[in-house]
Coordinates of C-alpha atoms in Angstrom, one line a residue:
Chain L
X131 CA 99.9 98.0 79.8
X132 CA 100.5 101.0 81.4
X133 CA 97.3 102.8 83.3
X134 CA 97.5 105.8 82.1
X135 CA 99.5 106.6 78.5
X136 CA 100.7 110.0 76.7
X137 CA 102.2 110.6 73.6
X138 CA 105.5 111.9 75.1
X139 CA 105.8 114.1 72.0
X140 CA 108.1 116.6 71.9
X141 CA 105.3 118.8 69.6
X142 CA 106.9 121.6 68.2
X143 CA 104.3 124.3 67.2
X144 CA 104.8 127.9 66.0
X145 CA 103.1 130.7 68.1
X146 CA 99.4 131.4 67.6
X147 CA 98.7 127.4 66.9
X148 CA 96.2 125.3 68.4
X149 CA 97.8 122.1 69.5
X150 CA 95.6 119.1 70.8
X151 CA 97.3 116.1 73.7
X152 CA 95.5 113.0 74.1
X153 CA 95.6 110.7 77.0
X154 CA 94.4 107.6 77.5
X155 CA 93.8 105.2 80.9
X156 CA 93.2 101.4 81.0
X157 CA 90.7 102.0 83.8
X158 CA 87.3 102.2 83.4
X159 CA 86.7 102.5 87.3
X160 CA 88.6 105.7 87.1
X161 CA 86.6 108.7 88.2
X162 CA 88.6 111.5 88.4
X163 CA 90.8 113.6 86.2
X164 CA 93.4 116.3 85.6
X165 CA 95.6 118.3 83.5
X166 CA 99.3 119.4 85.3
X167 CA 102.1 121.3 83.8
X168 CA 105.5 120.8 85.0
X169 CA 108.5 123.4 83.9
X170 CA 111.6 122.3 83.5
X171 CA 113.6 121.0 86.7
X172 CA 110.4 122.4 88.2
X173 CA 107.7 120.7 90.3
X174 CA 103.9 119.7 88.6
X175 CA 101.2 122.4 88.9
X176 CA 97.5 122.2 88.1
X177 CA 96.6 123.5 85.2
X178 CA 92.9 122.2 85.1
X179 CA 90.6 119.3 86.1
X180 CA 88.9 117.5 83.5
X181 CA 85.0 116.9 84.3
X182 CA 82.3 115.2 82.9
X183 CA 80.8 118.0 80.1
X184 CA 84.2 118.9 79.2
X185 CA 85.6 122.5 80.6
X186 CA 87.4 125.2 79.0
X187 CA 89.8 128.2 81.2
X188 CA 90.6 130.9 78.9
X189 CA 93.0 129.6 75.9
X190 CA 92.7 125.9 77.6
X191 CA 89.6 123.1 76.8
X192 CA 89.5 119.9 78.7
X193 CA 87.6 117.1 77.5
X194 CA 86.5 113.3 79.0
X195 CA 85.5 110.7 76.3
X196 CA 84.4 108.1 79.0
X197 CA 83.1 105.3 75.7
X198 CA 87.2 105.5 74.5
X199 CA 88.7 106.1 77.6
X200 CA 90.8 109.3 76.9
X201 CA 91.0 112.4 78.3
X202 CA 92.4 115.9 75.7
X203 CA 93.6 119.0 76.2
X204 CA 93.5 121.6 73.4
X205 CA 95.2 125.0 73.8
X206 CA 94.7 127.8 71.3
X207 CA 96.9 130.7 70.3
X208 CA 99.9 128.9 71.8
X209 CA 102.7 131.5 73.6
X210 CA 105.7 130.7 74.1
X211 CA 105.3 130.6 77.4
X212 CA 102.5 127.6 77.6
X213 CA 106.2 125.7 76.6
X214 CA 106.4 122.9 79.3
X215 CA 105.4 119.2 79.7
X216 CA 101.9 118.2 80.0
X217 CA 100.8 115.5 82.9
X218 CA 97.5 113.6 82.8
X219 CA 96.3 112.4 85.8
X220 CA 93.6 109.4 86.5
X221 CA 92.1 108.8 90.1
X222 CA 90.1 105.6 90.6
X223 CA 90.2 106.0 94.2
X224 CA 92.7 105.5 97.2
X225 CA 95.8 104.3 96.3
X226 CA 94.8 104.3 92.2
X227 CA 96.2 107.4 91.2
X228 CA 98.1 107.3 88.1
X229 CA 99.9 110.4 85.9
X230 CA 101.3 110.1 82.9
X231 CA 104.6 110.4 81.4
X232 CA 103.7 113.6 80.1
X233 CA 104.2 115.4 76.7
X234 CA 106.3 117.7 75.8
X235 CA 105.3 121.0 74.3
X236 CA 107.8 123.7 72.5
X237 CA 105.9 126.9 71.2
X238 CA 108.4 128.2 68.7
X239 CA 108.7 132.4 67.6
Chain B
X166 CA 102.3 130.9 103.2
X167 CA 105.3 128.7 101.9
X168 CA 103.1 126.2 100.6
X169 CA 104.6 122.6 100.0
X170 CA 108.9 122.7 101.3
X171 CA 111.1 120.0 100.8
X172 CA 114.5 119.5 102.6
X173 CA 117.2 119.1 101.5
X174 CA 117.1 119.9 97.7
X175 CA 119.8 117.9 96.4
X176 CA 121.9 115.0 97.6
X177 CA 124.1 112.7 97.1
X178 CA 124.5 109.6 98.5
X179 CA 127.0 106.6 98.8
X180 CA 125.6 103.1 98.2
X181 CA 124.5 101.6 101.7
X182 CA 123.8 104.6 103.6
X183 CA 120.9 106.2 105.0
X184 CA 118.8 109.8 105.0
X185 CA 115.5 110.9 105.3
X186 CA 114.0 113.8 103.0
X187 CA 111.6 116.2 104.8
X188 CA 108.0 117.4 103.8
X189 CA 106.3 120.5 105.3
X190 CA 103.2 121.9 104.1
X191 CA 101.7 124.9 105.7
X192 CA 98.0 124.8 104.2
X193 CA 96.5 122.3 106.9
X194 CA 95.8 119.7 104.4
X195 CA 95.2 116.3 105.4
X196 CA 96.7 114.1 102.3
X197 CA 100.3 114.2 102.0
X198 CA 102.1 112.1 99.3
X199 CA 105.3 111.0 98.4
X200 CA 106.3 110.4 94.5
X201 CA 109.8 109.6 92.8
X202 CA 110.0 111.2 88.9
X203 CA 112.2 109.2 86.3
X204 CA 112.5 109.9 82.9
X205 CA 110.1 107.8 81.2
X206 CA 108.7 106.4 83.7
X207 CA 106.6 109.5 85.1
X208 CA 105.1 110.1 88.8
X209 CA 104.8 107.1 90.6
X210 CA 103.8 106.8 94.0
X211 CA 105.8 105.7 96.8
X212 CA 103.8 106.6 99.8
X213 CA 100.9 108.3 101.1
X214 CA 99.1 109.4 104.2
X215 CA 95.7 110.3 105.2
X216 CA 95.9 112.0 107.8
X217 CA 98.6 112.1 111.2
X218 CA 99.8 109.7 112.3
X219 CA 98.9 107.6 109.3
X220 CA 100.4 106.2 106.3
X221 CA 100.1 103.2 103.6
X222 CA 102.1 101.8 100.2
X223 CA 102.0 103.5 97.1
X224 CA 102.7 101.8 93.5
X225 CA 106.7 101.6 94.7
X226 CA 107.3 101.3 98.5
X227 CA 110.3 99.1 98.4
X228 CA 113.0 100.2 99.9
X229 CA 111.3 103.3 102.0
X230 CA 109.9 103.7 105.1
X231 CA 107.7 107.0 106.3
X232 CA 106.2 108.6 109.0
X233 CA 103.4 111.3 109.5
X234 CA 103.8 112.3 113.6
X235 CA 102.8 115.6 113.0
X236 CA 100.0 116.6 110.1
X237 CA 102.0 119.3 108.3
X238 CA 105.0 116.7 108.3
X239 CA 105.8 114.0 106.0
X240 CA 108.9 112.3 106.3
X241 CA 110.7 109.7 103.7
X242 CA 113.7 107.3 105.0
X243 CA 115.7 105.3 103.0
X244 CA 117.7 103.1 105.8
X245 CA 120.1 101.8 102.9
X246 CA 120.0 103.7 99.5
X247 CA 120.4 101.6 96.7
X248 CA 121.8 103.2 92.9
X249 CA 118.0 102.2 92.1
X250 CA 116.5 105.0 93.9
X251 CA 118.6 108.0 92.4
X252 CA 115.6 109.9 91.4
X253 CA 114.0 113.2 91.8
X254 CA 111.6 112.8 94.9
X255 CA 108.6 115.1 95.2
X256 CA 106.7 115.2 97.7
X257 CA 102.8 116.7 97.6
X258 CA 99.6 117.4 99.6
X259 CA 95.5 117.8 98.8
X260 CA 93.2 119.1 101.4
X261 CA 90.5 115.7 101.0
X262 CA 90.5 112.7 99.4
X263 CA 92.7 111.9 96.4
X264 CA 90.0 114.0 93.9
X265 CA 91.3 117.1 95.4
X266 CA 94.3 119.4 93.7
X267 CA 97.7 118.1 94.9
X268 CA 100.0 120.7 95.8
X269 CA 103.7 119.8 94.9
X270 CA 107.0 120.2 96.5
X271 CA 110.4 122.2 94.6
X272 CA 111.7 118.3 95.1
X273 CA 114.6 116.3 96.0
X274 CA 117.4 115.7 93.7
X275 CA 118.8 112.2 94.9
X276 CA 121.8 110.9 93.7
X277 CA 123.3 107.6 94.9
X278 CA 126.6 106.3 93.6

């Protein structure tokens, strides 16, 4: 089992949708965790860390479910430019960090 | 500030030989990391180092060697490239411990034929 599992998607949504990711991680150790977003051919940015009460950055909303061991991120009024791939991210501690595979988001016009 | 560079950007290799790819990061951090990205198999991590002059295995360390003389330096070696390790590499740094942001590298395309 992998530690740390996305839906690799692609999800194709229309501009102005909200579109939810899920992402779960076989650890229940793990203690920290983050959203990236990687362009195409491009290297992984951060796009947010995930805590505890769940966090929101404008159009973004993080959320830990600690009891089902998933992390989501929901964006509203997709543009076309949130179109990229999606990393999750799970730290347990040194040496037990884990991303994702990543989904794939296309906002279409 | 450049950030996170990597040298050289692309590359290709021939079965057997050697390189080493090049990490600089100019934001004093003290966590540098090394990944390799391939399709569906996401980030994984090769190497890491805590600080300079010190470095330890990551999920896939076969086949690498690194070294961290100098703290905003990372290097990655391959002594004999295998057709395995075509991949893109990227390499990253955090200022702290592994909770920190990671800042990433443009990355490595390596080819090996």
């Amino acid at each position: 089992r992998k530690e740390v599992e996305q839906d690799p998607g692609p999800f194709n949504v229309p501009e102005g949708a909200t579109v939810a990711f899920n992402c779960t991680y076989s650890n229940s150790a793990s203690q920290s965790f983050f959203w990236y977003r990687q362009d195409c051919r491009k290297e992984p940015k951060l796009l947010m860390s995930v805590y505890s009460s769940g966090n929101e950055d404008g159009r973004f909303t993080a959320q830990l479910n600690r009891a089902s061991q998933y992390i989501s991120l929901l964006i509203r009024d997709s543009k076309l430019s949130d179109s990229a791939t999606y990393l999750c991210v799970a730290v347990t501690g040194a040496n037990n960090l884990f991303f994702g595979t990543g989904t794939r988001l296309t906002v279409i016009p | 500030n450049a950030g996170v560079t990597q040298t050289p950007k692309f590359r290709v290799l021939k079965t057997g030989q050697s390189m080493t790819l090049l990490c600089a990061q100019d934001m004093n951090h003290e966590y540098m990391y090394w990944y390799r990205q391939d399709p569906g198999m996401g980030l994984r991590l090769i190497h890491y180092s805590v600080g300079e002059g010190t470095t330890a295995k990551g999920e896939v360390p076969d086949g690498y060697n690194v070294s961290r003389l100098k703290k905003q330096n990372f290097l990655l070696g391959l002594e004999s490239a295998a057709p395995s390790q075509t991949s893109v590499y990227f390499c990253a740094s955090s200022y702290s411990s592994w909770t920190y942001e990671q800042y990433f590298g443009p990355g490595t395309r390596l080819t090996v034929t």
